[in-house]
Amino acid sequence: MAEAHQAVGFRPSLTSDGAEVELSAPVLQEIYLSGLRSWKRHLSRFWALVRIFSGRHPMLFSYQRSLPRQPVPSVQDTVRKYLESVRPVLSDEDFDWTAVLAQEFLRLQASLLQWYLRLKSWWASNYVSDWWEEFVYLRSRNPLMVNSNYYMMDFLYVTPTPLQAARAGNAVHALLLYRHRLNRQEIPPTLLMGMRPLCSAQYEKIFNTTRIPGVQKDYIRHLHDSQHVAVFHRGRFFRMGTHSRNSLLSPRALEQQFQRILDDPSPACPHEEHLAALTAAPRGTWAQVRTSLKTQAAEALEAVEGAAFFVSLDAEPAGLTREDPAASLDAYAHALLAGRGHDRWFDKSFTLIVFSNGKLGLSVEHSWADCPISGHMWEFTLATECFQLGYSTDGHCKGHPDPTLPQPQRLQWDLPDQIHSSISLALRGAKILSENVDCHVFPFSLFGKSFIRRCHLSSDSFIQIALQLAHFRDRGQFCLTYESAMTRLFLEGRTETVRSCTREACTFVRAMEDKEKTDPQCLALFRVAVDKHQALLKAAMSGQGVDRHLFALYIVSRFLHLQSPFLTQVHSEQWQLSTSQIPVQQMHLFDVHNYPDYVSSGGGFGPADDHGYGVSYIFMGDDMITFHISSKKSSTKTDSHRLGQHIEDALLDVASLFQAGQHFKRRFRGSGKENSRHRCGFLSRQTGASKASMTSTDF
């Protein structure tokens, strides 16, 4: 998701102040250490491997040792595919120059760099993933907020209870049930098409994990266990236990503890309220301040960093409202992505956000895993807290409170004077960054996955080509487009880039804008563009993509102190359109037929470029697609709402090319609401609250 911003921003030769710093470790030593880290991870999982065949149901890590290693593609093929991908966005002169640089690279440097990568692929678990984590994420000195973190939303149309403490109690209990299943490896491994297992390594760091800032490089701290959560409410921090005598507290007991925090009248101490803004500061700055904080307030800092996860009890409501549905959804997305800049601990693996009206959300740190992992956890959480745990008729968690439990512990921060100015500066920077983000969320309900399936097309490819049409209408030109694809078919695989702006897609877009082209002609070109995108997606998932290979070659060149104008140019590119589909992985947990509104509405991330867009989308059931768009308000070239309008128009125009889809456009045009957000189905969709057997509030 947000990885495109990090991929563009990574500069392994620069410190936070821009000074040159060379990667001094010999490349063979670095490859050797990569292999040692791999074997250490394998040994830590060995105890589970003996049970691979112990039952009919495989455990989470059962297939790890059977997964193939990610292949190193042919360097000639990678360069050829790269040149093909940039041809639509470069002038003839620029393309010819790039081709010359590419041929020079193949002739002078490629074979040597490729040799080192092949050596690493034989010795380490994955030839690229550990470097991707280190250089793209942990060495980035940019603030995490907006640039790296992403968010996940609650149900769109319903809120199971309006009671903040009750929703927090059920959600935390469900999350810790998921952790319990994770620790026991009772989460079934994901199988692609029901046959090919995906790597499960990223699940290990969901809980008890914090990204610790460093002056030049962060590191990920993961604990074996934690029996408390850190809670933030009205500028105060609390340590709240989640277990009693090693057993998980009931939802009602957790609700009681959260209510005690909400009822606590004590004020925040000076500068405590804005302390978490430091986690939204540039990483080098935060690392220096944290050194002082660890000395002066070690116990409080450890309570936060050593928590299972972070919980923010917001004082304001959020979510879709009848009075202003469009603006309320946009505000909801912005609150999850950035908040107020000081009410999230952005270093934690994730922050659970509970708004005053019971609405939920997640803010997720990106370095430890990719979106499908946190999305899997989030689906389980929403389904469990609604359908398994449920609520009583008065909105409280089921069961009884436990008055014998001790009060949550208020954390005391002894903040030295020199930290006060750092907090103020961090807060100022966080507010500037937050206020510059333009978030727009809209559900498109005229058609969805079922219609695209009837057209015998890939739903993801359909959306990606429509996005090319929408972006061209928005900007009047084509641009490099980043779509994240997973490489978890391979051991410790993470992601690869699908470069969705292809020659075939551009040809289709030009045809759509040419009034002399007929619908059958445009439809034929659309199918060609979809087929090309599908081929690129399959290549990326099978380890034959472009960008991770070029990235790894560049890292080796830096270790060897080899200057490559071609690789330097590749990694100076800007992704003005960064996209991602949020997968729905556990539909069996939801009853879409009887409770169609009880499906997650996806999530979003910040733009990868100051003059670009971030676009994510999720297929909600069969007949709705929710889009999340972000851009920078400071840019005169972008407008999230304007792009949203173009996306809706593009979807309708593409659908009308198919005979089965022509009625969508007629139905919309006939409604007389061309300029109304009503066409997206904000209020035309019936809430599922009336169908639910639980206390629910509309919107």
Coordinates of C-alpha atoms in Angstrom, one line a residue, residues 37-601:
R37 CA 19.4 -14.4 9.9
S38 CA 17.4 -16.7 7.7
W39 CA 18.6 -19.8 9.4
K40 CA 17.9 -18.3 12.8
R41 CA 14.3 -17.6 11.8
H42 CA 14.0 -21.2 10.5
L43 CA 15.3 -22.7 13.8
S44 CA 12.8 -20.7 15.8
R45 CA 10.0 -22.3 14.0
F46 CA 11.4 -25.8 14.0
W47 CA 9.3 -27.0 17.0
A48 CA 6.2 -26.6 14.9
L49 CA 7.5 -28.4 11.8
V50 CA 7.5 -31.8 13.5
R51 CA 3.7 -31.5 13.6
I52 CA 3.2 -30.9 9.9
F53 CA 1.6 -34.3 9.3
S54 CA 0.2 -34.8 12.8
G55 CA -3.4 -34.1 11.8
R56 CA -5.8 -33.5 8.9
H57 CA -5.6 -29.7 9.4
P58 CA -2.3 -28.0 8.6
M59 CA -1.0 -25.4 11.1
L60 CA 0.0 -21.9 10.2
F61 CA 3.6 -22.6 9.5
S62 CA 3.2 -26.2 8.2
Y63 CA 4.1 -25.3 4.6
Q64 CA 7.0 -23.0 5.3
R65 CA 9.8 -25.5 4.6
S66 CA 8.1 -26.7 1.4
L67 CA 7.9 -23.2 -0.1
P68 CA 10.2 -22.5 -3.0
R69 CA 12.7 -19.6 -2.9
Q70 CA 12.1 -16.5 -4.9
P71 CA 13.9 -16.8 -8.2
V72 CA 16.3 -14.2 -9.4
P73 CA 15.0 -13.2 -12.9
S74 CA 17.2 -12.9 -16.0
V75 CA 18.8 -9.5 -15.9
Q76 CA 18.3 -9.2 -19.7
D77 CA 14.6 -9.9 -19.3
T78 CA 14.2 -7.4 -16.4
V79 CA 15.8 -4.6 -18.4
R80 CA 13.7 -5.4 -21.4
K81 CA 10.5 -5.4 -19.3
Y82 CA 11.6 -2.1 -17.7
L83 CA 12.1 -0.4 -21.0
E84 CA 8.7 -1.6 -22.2
S85 CA 7.1 -0.2 -19.0
V86 CA 8.5 3.3 -19.3
R87 CA 7.9 3.7 -23.1
P88 CA 4.4 5.1 -22.6
V89 CA 5.5 7.8 -20.3
L90 CA 8.8 9.0 -21.9
S91 CA 9.4 11.2 -24.9
D92 CA 11.2 9.6 -27.8
E93 CA 14.4 11.5 -26.8
D94 CA 14.2 10.4 -23.2
F95 CA 13.4 6.8 -24.1
D96 CA 16.4 6.6 -26.4
W97 CA 18.7 7.9 -23.7
T98 CA 17.3 5.5 -21.2
A99 CA 17.8 2.6 -23.7
V100 CA 21.5 3.7 -24.1
L101 CA 22.0 3.7 -20.3
A102 CA 20.4 0.3 -20.1
Q103 CA 22.6 -1.3 -22.8
E104 CA 25.7 0.2 -21.1
F105 CA 24.5 -1.3 -17.8
L106 CA 24.1 -4.8 -19.4
R107 CA 27.5 -4.6 -21.0
L108 CA 29.5 -3.3 -18.0
Q109 CA 27.9 -4.1 -14.7
A110 CA 24.9 -6.4 -14.9
S111 CA 26.7 -9.8 -14.9
L112 CA 28.7 -9.0 -11.8
L113 CA 25.8 -7.7 -9.8
Q114 CA 23.7 -10.6 -10.9
W115 CA 26.3 -13.1 -9.7
Y116 CA 26.1 -11.7 -6.2
L117 CA 22.3 -11.9 -6.2
R118 CA 22.3 -15.5 -7.3
L119 CA 24.8 -16.2 -4.5
K120 CA 22.5 -14.6 -2.0
S121 CA 19.5 -16.5 -3.4
W122 CA 21.3 -19.8 -2.8
W123 CA 22.3 -18.9 0.8
A124 CA 19.5 -16.8 2.2
S125 CA 15.8 -17.5 2.4
N126 CA 15.0 -14.6 0.0
Y127 CA 17.3 -12.6 -2.1
V128 CA 15.4 -9.3 -1.7
S129 CA 13.0 -9.2 1.3
D130 CA 15.5 -8.5 4.1
W131 CA 17.0 -5.7 2.1
W132 CA 13.6 -4.4 1.2
E133 CA 12.7 -4.2 4.9
E134 CA 15.9 -2.5 5.8
F135 CA 16.5 0.0 3.1
V136 CA 12.9 0.9 2.1
Y137 CA 11.5 1.0 5.6
L138 CA 14.0 0.9 8.5
R139 CA 16.5 3.2 6.9
S140 CA 13.9 5.7 5.8
R141 CA 14.2 8.9 7.8
N142 CA 10.8 10.3 6.9
P143 CA 8.0 10.5 9.4
L144 CA 5.9 7.4 9.6
M145 CA 2.6 9.2 9.7
V146 CA 1.0 9.6 6.2
N147 CA 4.3 8.5 4.5
S148 CA 4.4 4.9 5.6
N149 CA 1.5 4.0 7.9
Y150 CA -1.8 3.0 6.5
Y151 CA -5.4 2.6 7.9
M152 CA -8.2 0.1 8.0
M153 CA -11.9 1.0 8.4
D154 CA -14.8 -0.4 10.3
F155 CA -18.1 -1.5 8.8
L156 CA -19.4 1.3 6.6
Y157 CA -23.1 1.4 7.3
V158 CA -23.5 0.0 10.8
T159 CA -22.0 0.3 14.3
P160 CA -22.8 -2.7 16.5
T161 CA -23.0 -0.5 19.7
P162 CA -22.7 3.2 20.4
L163 CA -20.9 2.5 23.7
Q164 CA -17.2 3.3 23.3
A165 CA -16.0 1.2 26.2
A166 CA -18.1 -1.8 25.1
R167 CA -16.8 -1.7 21.5
A168 CA -13.3 -1.4 22.8
G169 CA -13.8 -4.4 25.1
N170 CA -15.1 -6.7 22.4
A171 CA -12.5 -5.6 19.9
V172 CA -9.6 -6.0 22.2
H173 CA -10.9 -9.4 23.3
A174 CA -11.3 -10.5 19.7
L175 CA -7.8 -9.3 18.8
L176 CA -6.3 -11.2 21.7
L177 CA -8.3 -14.3 20.7
Y178 CA -6.6 -14.0 17.3
R179 CA -3.2 -13.7 19.0
H180 CA -4.0 -16.9 21.0
R181 CA -4.8 -18.7 17.8
L182 CA -1.7 -17.3 16.2
N183 CA 0.5 -18.5 19.1
R184 CA -1.0 -21.9 18.8
Q185 CA -0.7 -21.8 15.0
E186 CA -4.4 -22.5 14.7
I187 CA -4.8 -20.0 11.9
P188 CA -5.1 -22.0 8.7
P189 CA -2.4 -21.2 6.2
T190 CA -3.7 -19.3 3.2
L191 CA -3.9 -21.3 0.0
L192 CA -4.0 -19.5 -3.4
M193 CA -6.8 -20.9 -5.5
G194 CA -7.2 -23.5 -2.7
M195 CA -4.0 -25.2 -3.7
R196 CA -0.8 -23.1 -3.5
P197 CA 0.3 -22.2 0.1
L198 CA 1.4 -18.7 0.8
C199 CA 4.2 -17.8 3.1
S200 CA 3.1 -17.1 6.7
A201 CA 6.3 -15.6 8.0
Q202 CA 4.8 -12.0 8.3
Y203 CA 2.2 -13.2 10.9
E204 CA 4.9 -13.5 13.5
K205 CA 5.2 -9.8 14.3
I206 CA 1.5 -8.7 14.4
F207 CA 1.5 -8.4 18.2
N208 CA 4.0 -7.3 20.9
T209 CA 6.0 -5.4 18.2
T210 CA 7.4 -1.9 18.1
R211 CA 9.5 -0.1 15.5
I212 CA 12.3 1.5 17.6
P213 CA 13.8 4.7 16.0
G214 CA 17.5 5.0 15.4
V215 CA 19.6 7.9 14.2
Q216 CA 20.5 6.2 10.9
K217 CA 18.4 3.0 11.0
D218 CA 15.4 1.8 13.0
Y219 CA 15.0 -1.7 14.2
I220 CA 12.0 -3.9 15.0
R221 CA 11.6 -5.1 18.5
H222 CA 9.3 -8.1 19.0
L223 CA 8.5 -9.6 22.4
H224 CA 7.4 -13.2 22.9
D225 CA 4.4 -12.1 24.9
S226 CA 2.7 -9.2 26.5
Q227 CA -0.3 -9.2 28.9
H228 CA -1.3 -5.5 28.7
V229 CA -2.2 -2.8 26.2
A230 CA -1.2 0.8 26.3
V231 CA -4.2 3.2 26.2
F232 CA -4.4 6.8 25.3
H233 CA -7.3 9.0 26.3
R234 CA -7.5 12.8 26.4
G235 CA -3.8 13.3 26.6
R236 CA -3.1 10.6 29.2
F237 CA -1.4 7.2 28.9
F238 CA -2.5 4.1 30.8
R239 CA -1.2 0.6 31.2
M240 CA -4.2 -1.7 31.2
G241 CA -3.9 -5.4 31.9
T242 CA -5.6 -7.9 29.6
H243 CA -5.2 -11.1 31.7
S244 CA -5.9 -12.2 35.2
R245 CA -4.1 -15.3 36.5
N246 CA -2.8 -15.9 32.9
S247 CA -6.3 -16.1 31.5
L248 CA -7.8 -13.5 29.1
L249 CA -10.2 -11.1 30.6
S250 CA -13.8 -11.4 29.5
P251 CA -15.2 -8.7 27.1
R252 CA -17.3 -7.3 29.9
A253 CA -14.3 -7.0 32.2
L254 CA -12.3 -5.3 29.5
E255 CA -15.2 -2.9 28.9
Q256 CA -15.2 -2.1 32.7
Q257 CA -11.5 -1.3 32.5
F258 CA -11.9 1.0 29.5
Q259 CA -14.9 2.7 31.2
R260 CA -12.7 3.4 34.2
I261 CA -10.2 5.1 31.9
L262 CA -13.0 7.1 30.3
D263 CA -14.3 8.2 33.7
D264 CA -10.9 9.1 35.1
P265 CA -11.1 12.9 35.8
S266 CA -7.3 13.5 36.2
P267 CA -5.9 16.0 33.7
A268 CA -2.9 15.4 31.4
C269 CA 0.5 16.5 32.7
P270 CA 2.3 19.3 30.9
H271 CA 3.4 18.1 27.5
E272 CA 2.2 14.6 28.1
E273 CA -0.8 15.3 25.9
H274 CA 1.3 15.8 22.8
L275 CA 4.1 13.4 23.6
A276 CA 3.1 10.9 20.9
A277 CA 3.7 13.5 18.3
L278 CA 7.4 12.5 18.6
T279 CA 6.5 9.2 16.8
A280 CA 5.3 11.3 13.9
A281 CA 8.6 13.2 13.7
P282 CA 11.5 12.5 11.3
R283 CA 13.0 9.3 12.6
G284 CA 16.5 10.7 13.4
T285 CA 14.9 13.4 15.5
W286 CA 12.7 11.0 17.4
A287 CA 15.7 8.7 18.0
Q288 CA 17.7 11.4 19.7
V289 CA 14.8 12.5 21.9
R290 CA 14.0 8.9 22.8
T291 CA 17.4 8.5 24.3
S292 CA 16.6 11.2 26.9
L293 CA 13.1 9.8 27.3
K294 CA 14.4 6.3 28.0
T295 CA 16.6 7.7 30.8
Q296 CA 14.0 9.9 32.4
A297 CA 10.8 7.9 31.9
A298 CA 12.0 4.3 31.3
E299 CA 9.0 2.6 33.0
A300 CA 6.4 4.5 31.1
L301 CA 8.1 4.2 27.8
E302 CA 8.5 0.4 28.3
A303 CA 4.8 0.1 29.2
V304 CA 4.0 1.6 25.8
E305 CA 6.6 -0.1 23.6
G306 CA 6.2 -3.4 25.4
A307 CA 2.4 -3.5 25.0
A308 CA 0.6 -6.0 22.9
F309 CA -0.7 -3.1 20.9
F310 CA -1.8 0.5 21.4
V311 CA -5.4 1.7 21.9
S312 CA -6.6 5.2 21.3
L313 CA -9.9 6.2 22.8
D314 CA -10.8 9.3 20.8
A315 CA -13.0 12.0 22.3
E316 CA -14.8 12.7 19.0
P317 CA -17.3 10.6 16.9
A318 CA -16.4 9.3 13.4
G319 CA -18.0 7.4 10.5
L320 CA -20.7 7.9 8.0
T321 CA -23.5 10.3 8.9
R322 CA -26.8 11.0 7.2
E323 CA -26.4 14.8 7.5
D324 CA -23.2 14.9 5.3
P325 CA -22.3 11.4 4.2
A326 CA -19.4 12.4 1.8
A327 CA -17.7 14.8 4.2
S328 CA -18.1 12.5 7.2
L329 CA -16.4 9.6 5.4
D330 CA -13.5 11.8 4.3
A331 CA -13.1 13.0 7.9
Y332 CA -13.2 9.4 9.1
A333 CA -10.4 8.4 6.7
H334 CA -8.3 11.4 7.7
A335 CA -8.8 10.6 11.4
L336 CA -7.5 7.1 10.9
L337 CA -4.6 8.1 8.7
A338 CA -3.2 11.0 10.7
G339 CA -5.5 11.7 13.7
R340 CA -4.5 15.0 15.3
G341 CA -0.8 14.1 15.0
H342 CA -0.4 13.3 18.7
D343 CA -3.0 10.7 19.5
R344 CA -1.5 7.6 17.9
W345 CA 1.8 5.8 18.8
F346 CA 2.9 5.3 15.2
D347 CA 5.8 3.1 16.1
K348 CA 3.5 0.3 17.4
S349 CA 2.7 -2.5 14.9
F350 CA -0.9 -1.2 15.0
T351 CA -3.0 1.2 16.9
L352 CA -6.7 0.3 17.6
I353 CA -8.7 3.5 17.4
V354 CA -12.1 3.6 19.1
F355 CA -14.2 6.7 18.5
S356 CA -16.7 8.1 21.0
N357 CA -19.7 6.8 19.1
G358 CA -18.3 3.2 19.0
K359 CA -16.7 3.4 15.5
L360 CA -13.5 1.5 15.1
G361 CA -10.4 1.7 12.9
L362 CA -6.7 0.7 12.7
S363 CA -3.5 2.6 12.1
V364 CA -0.9 0.1 11.0
E365 CA 2.9 0.5 10.9
H366 CA 4.2 -0.9 7.5
S367 CA 7.7 -2.3 8.0
W368 CA 6.8 -5.5 9.8
A369 CA 4.3 -6.9 7.3
D370 CA 2.1 -6.0 4.4
C371 CA -1.6 -5.2 4.2
P372 CA -3.0 -8.7 3.7
I373 CA -1.6 -9.8 7.1
S374 CA -3.2 -7.0 9.1
G375 CA -6.3 -7.3 6.9
H376 CA -6.7 -11.0 7.8
M377 CA -6.5 -10.1 11.5
W378 CA -9.0 -7.2 11.0
E379 CA -11.5 -9.4 9.3
F380 CA -11.4 -11.9 12.1
T381 CA -11.7 -9.1 14.7
L382 CA -14.8 -7.5 13.1
A383 CA -16.5 -10.9 12.5
T384 CA -15.7 -12.2 16.0
E385 CA -16.7 -9.1 18.0
C386 CA -20.0 -8.8 16.1
F387 CA -21.2 -12.3 15.4
Q388 CA -19.4 -14.4 18.0
L389 CA -19.1 -12.2 21.1
G390 CA -22.1 -9.9 20.4
Y391 CA -23.7 -7.3 22.6
S392 CA -26.6 -7.2 25.1
T393 CA -29.7 -5.4 24.3
D394 CA -28.5 -2.3 26.1
G395 CA -25.3 -2.2 24.0
H396 CA -22.9 -3.5 26.7
C397 CA -20.6 -6.5 26.2
K398 CA -22.2 -9.8 27.3
G399 CA -21.3 -11.2 30.7
H400 CA -20.6 -9.5 34.0
P401 CA -18.0 -6.9 35.2
D402 CA -15.3 -7.9 37.6
P403 CA -15.1 -5.3 40.4
T404 CA -12.0 -7.1 41.9
L405 CA -9.8 -6.0 39.1
P406 CA -7.3 -3.2 39.9
Q407 CA -7.6 0.1 38.2
P408 CA -5.7 0.7 35.0
Q409 CA -2.3 2.2 35.8
R410 CA -1.8 5.8 34.9
L411 CA 1.6 6.2 33.4
Q412 CA 3.9 8.9 34.8
W413 CA 6.2 10.7 32.4
D414 CA 9.1 12.7 33.9
L415 CA 9.8 14.8 30.9
P416 CA 13.0 16.9 31.1
D417 CA 12.9 20.5 29.9
Q418 CA 14.9 19.8 26.8
I419 CA 12.3 17.5 25.5
H420 CA 9.5 20.1 25.8
S421 CA 10.7 22.0 22.7
S422 CA 11.2 18.8 20.8
I423 CA 7.6 17.8 21.5
S424 CA 6.4 21.3 20.3
L425 CA 8.4 21.1 17.1
A426 CA 7.2 17.5 16.4
L427 CA 3.6 18.6 17.0
R428 CA 4.0 21.5 14.6
G429 CA 5.4 19.3 11.9
A430 CA 2.8 16.6 12.5
K431 CA 0.0 19.1 12.1
I432 CA 1.5 20.5 8.9
L433 CA 1.8 17.0 7.5
S434 CA -1.7 16.1 8.6
E435 CA -3.5 19.2 7.4
N436 CA -1.8 18.8 3.9
V437 CA -3.5 15.4 3.3
D438 CA -6.7 15.4 1.2
C439 CA -8.6 12.2 1.9
H440 CA -11.7 11.1 -0.1
V441 CA -13.6 7.8 0.4
F442 CA -16.7 6.8 -1.7
P443 CA -18.6 3.6 -2.1
F444 CA -19.6 2.9 -5.7
S445 CA -22.7 0.8 -5.8
L446 CA -24.0 0.7 -9.4
F447 CA -22.1 -2.5 -10.0
G448 CA -19.3 -4.6 -8.5
K449 CA -17.5 -7.9 -8.8
S450 CA -20.5 -9.9 -10.0
F451 CA -21.0 -7.8 -13.1
I452 CA -17.2 -7.9 -13.9
R453 CA -17.3 -11.7 -13.4
R454 CA -20.2 -11.9 -15.9
C455 CA -18.0 -10.1 -18.4
H456 CA -15.4 -12.9 -18.0
L457 CA -12.8 -10.4 -16.8
S458 CA -10.4 -10.1 -13.9
S459 CA -12.0 -7.7 -11.4
D460 CA -8.6 -6.2 -10.4
S461 CA -7.6 -5.7 -14.1
F462 CA -10.9 -4.1 -14.8
I463 CA -10.4 -1.5 -12.1
Q464 CA -6.7 -0.9 -13.0
I465 CA -7.5 -0.1 -16.6
A466 CA -10.4 2.1 -15.5
L467 CA -8.0 4.0 -13.2
Q468 CA -5.8 4.7 -16.2
L469 CA -8.7 6.2 -18.0
A470 CA -9.7 8.3 -14.9
H471 CA -6.2 9.5 -14.3
F472 CA -5.7 10.5 -17.9
R473 CA -8.9 12.6 -17.7
D474 CA -7.7 14.1 -14.5
R475 CA -4.2 15.1 -15.5
G476 CA -4.2 14.9 -19.3
Q477 CA -1.2 12.6 -19.4
F478 CA 0.0 9.1 -18.5
C479 CA 2.3 8.4 -15.6
L480 CA 4.1 5.6 -14.0
T481 CA 1.6 3.6 -12.0
Y482 CA 2.4 1.4 -8.9
E483 CA 0.2 -1.5 -8.1
S484 CA 1.3 -3.7 -5.2
A485 CA 1.2 -7.5 -5.8
M486 CA 2.2 -10.2 -3.3
T487 CA 5.1 -12.6 -3.7
R488 CA 4.2 -14.8 -0.8
L489 CA 4.2 -17.9 -3.1
F490 CA 7.9 -17.8 -2.1
L491 CA 9.5 -18.2 1.2
E492 CA 9.6 -14.9 3.0
G493 CA 8.3 -13.1 0.0
R494 CA 6.6 -9.7 0.4
T495 CA 5.6 -7.6 -2.6
E496 CA 6.3 -6.8 -6.2
T497 CA 5.3 -3.9 -8.4
V498 CA 2.9 -4.2 -11.2
R499 CA 3.5 -1.4 -13.6
S500 CA -0.1 -0.9 -14.7
C501 CA 0.4 2.0 -17.2
T502 CA 1.1 -0.2 -20.3
R503 CA 1.1 0.6 -24.0
E504 CA -2.0 -1.4 -24.3
A505 CA -3.8 0.5 -21.5
C506 CA -2.7 3.8 -23.1
T507 CA -4.0 2.7 -26.5
F508 CA -7.4 1.9 -24.9
V509 CA -7.5 5.3 -23.1
R510 CA -6.8 7.2 -26.3
A511 CA -9.5 5.3 -28.1
M512 CA -12.0 6.1 -25.4
E513 CA -11.2 9.8 -25.8
D514 CA -11.4 9.6 -29.7
K515 CA -15.0 10.2 -30.7
E516 CA -14.4 8.4 -34.0
K517 CA -13.8 5.1 -32.3
T518 CA -16.8 2.8 -31.9
D519 CA -17.7 0.9 -28.8
P520 CA -16.8 -2.4 -30.3
Q521 CA -13.3 -1.0 -31.2
C522 CA -12.8 0.3 -27.7
L523 CA -14.1 -2.9 -26.1
A524 CA -11.5 -4.9 -28.1
L525 CA -8.7 -2.7 -27.0
F526 CA -10.0 -2.9 -23.4
R527 CA -9.7 -6.7 -23.5
V528 CA -6.2 -6.5 -24.8
A529 CA -5.3 -4.1 -22.0
V530 CA -6.8 -6.4 -19.4
D531 CA -5.0 -9.4 -20.8
K532 CA -1.7 -7.4 -20.7
H533 CA -2.3 -6.4 -17.1
Q534 CA -3.2 -10.0 -16.1
A535 CA 0.1 -11.2 -17.7
L536 CA 2.1 -8.6 -15.7
L537 CA 0.3 -9.5 -12.5
K538 CA 1.0 -13.2 -13.0
A539 CA 4.7 -12.4 -13.7
A540 CA 5.0 -10.3 -10.6
M541 CA 3.5 -13.0 -8.4
S542 CA 5.7 -15.6 -9.9
G543 CA 8.9 -13.7 -9.1
Q544 CA 9.4 -12.4 -12.6
G545 CA 8.6 -8.7 -11.9
V546 CA 10.9 -5.8 -12.6
D547 CA 11.2 -3.5 -9.6
R548 CA 12.4 -5.8 -6.8
H549 CA 15.1 -7.2 -9.0
L550 CA 16.3 -3.8 -10.0
F551 CA 16.2 -2.7 -6.4
A552 CA 18.4 -5.6 -5.3
L553 CA 20.9 -4.9 -8.1
Y554 CA 21.1 -1.3 -7.0
I555 CA 21.8 -2.3 -3.4
V556 CA 24.6 -4.6 -4.5
S557 CA 26.0 -1.8 -6.6
R558 CA 26.1 0.4 -3.6
F559 CA 27.9 -2.2 -1.5
L560 CA 30.5 -2.6 -4.3
H561 CA 30.8 1.2 -4.8
L562 CA 29.9 0.8 -8.5
Q563 CA 28.2 3.8 -10.1
S564 CA 25.4 2.8 -12.5
P565 CA 23.7 5.8 -14.2
F566 CA 20.9 3.3 -15.3
L567 CA 20.1 2.0 -11.8
T568 CA 20.4 5.6 -10.4
Q569 CA 17.8 6.8 -13.0
V570 CA 15.5 3.8 -12.2
H571 CA 15.4 4.7 -8.5
S572 CA 14.8 8.4 -9.2
E573 CA 11.4 7.7 -10.8
Q574 CA 8.3 9.2 -9.3
W575 CA 5.1 7.1 -8.9
Q576 CA 2.3 9.7 -9.4
L577 CA -0.3 7.0 -9.2
S578 CA 0.1 4.4 -6.4
T579 CA -2.7 1.8 -6.2
S580 CA -3.6 -1.3 -4.2
Q581 CA -6.5 -3.6 -3.9
I582 CA -7.5 -4.6 -0.3
P583 CA -8.2 -8.3 -0.4
V584 CA -11.2 -9.9 1.3
Q585 CA -9.7 -13.2 2.5
Q586 CA -12.3 -14.8 4.8
M587 CA -15.7 -14.4 3.3
H588 CA -16.8 -17.5 5.3
L589 CA -16.7 -15.3 8.4
F590 CA -19.4 -13.0 7.1
D591 CA -23.0 -13.7 6.0
V592 CA -23.1 -11.3 3.0
H593 CA -26.6 -12.6 2.0
N594 CA -28.3 -11.9 5.3
Y595 CA -26.0 -9.1 6.6
P596 CA -24.7 -7.4 3.5
D597 CA -23.5 -4.3 5.4
Y598 CA -21.3 -6.2 7.8
V599 CA -18.3 -6.2 5.6
S600 CA -15.1 -4.1 6.1
S601 CA -14.9 -1.0 4.0

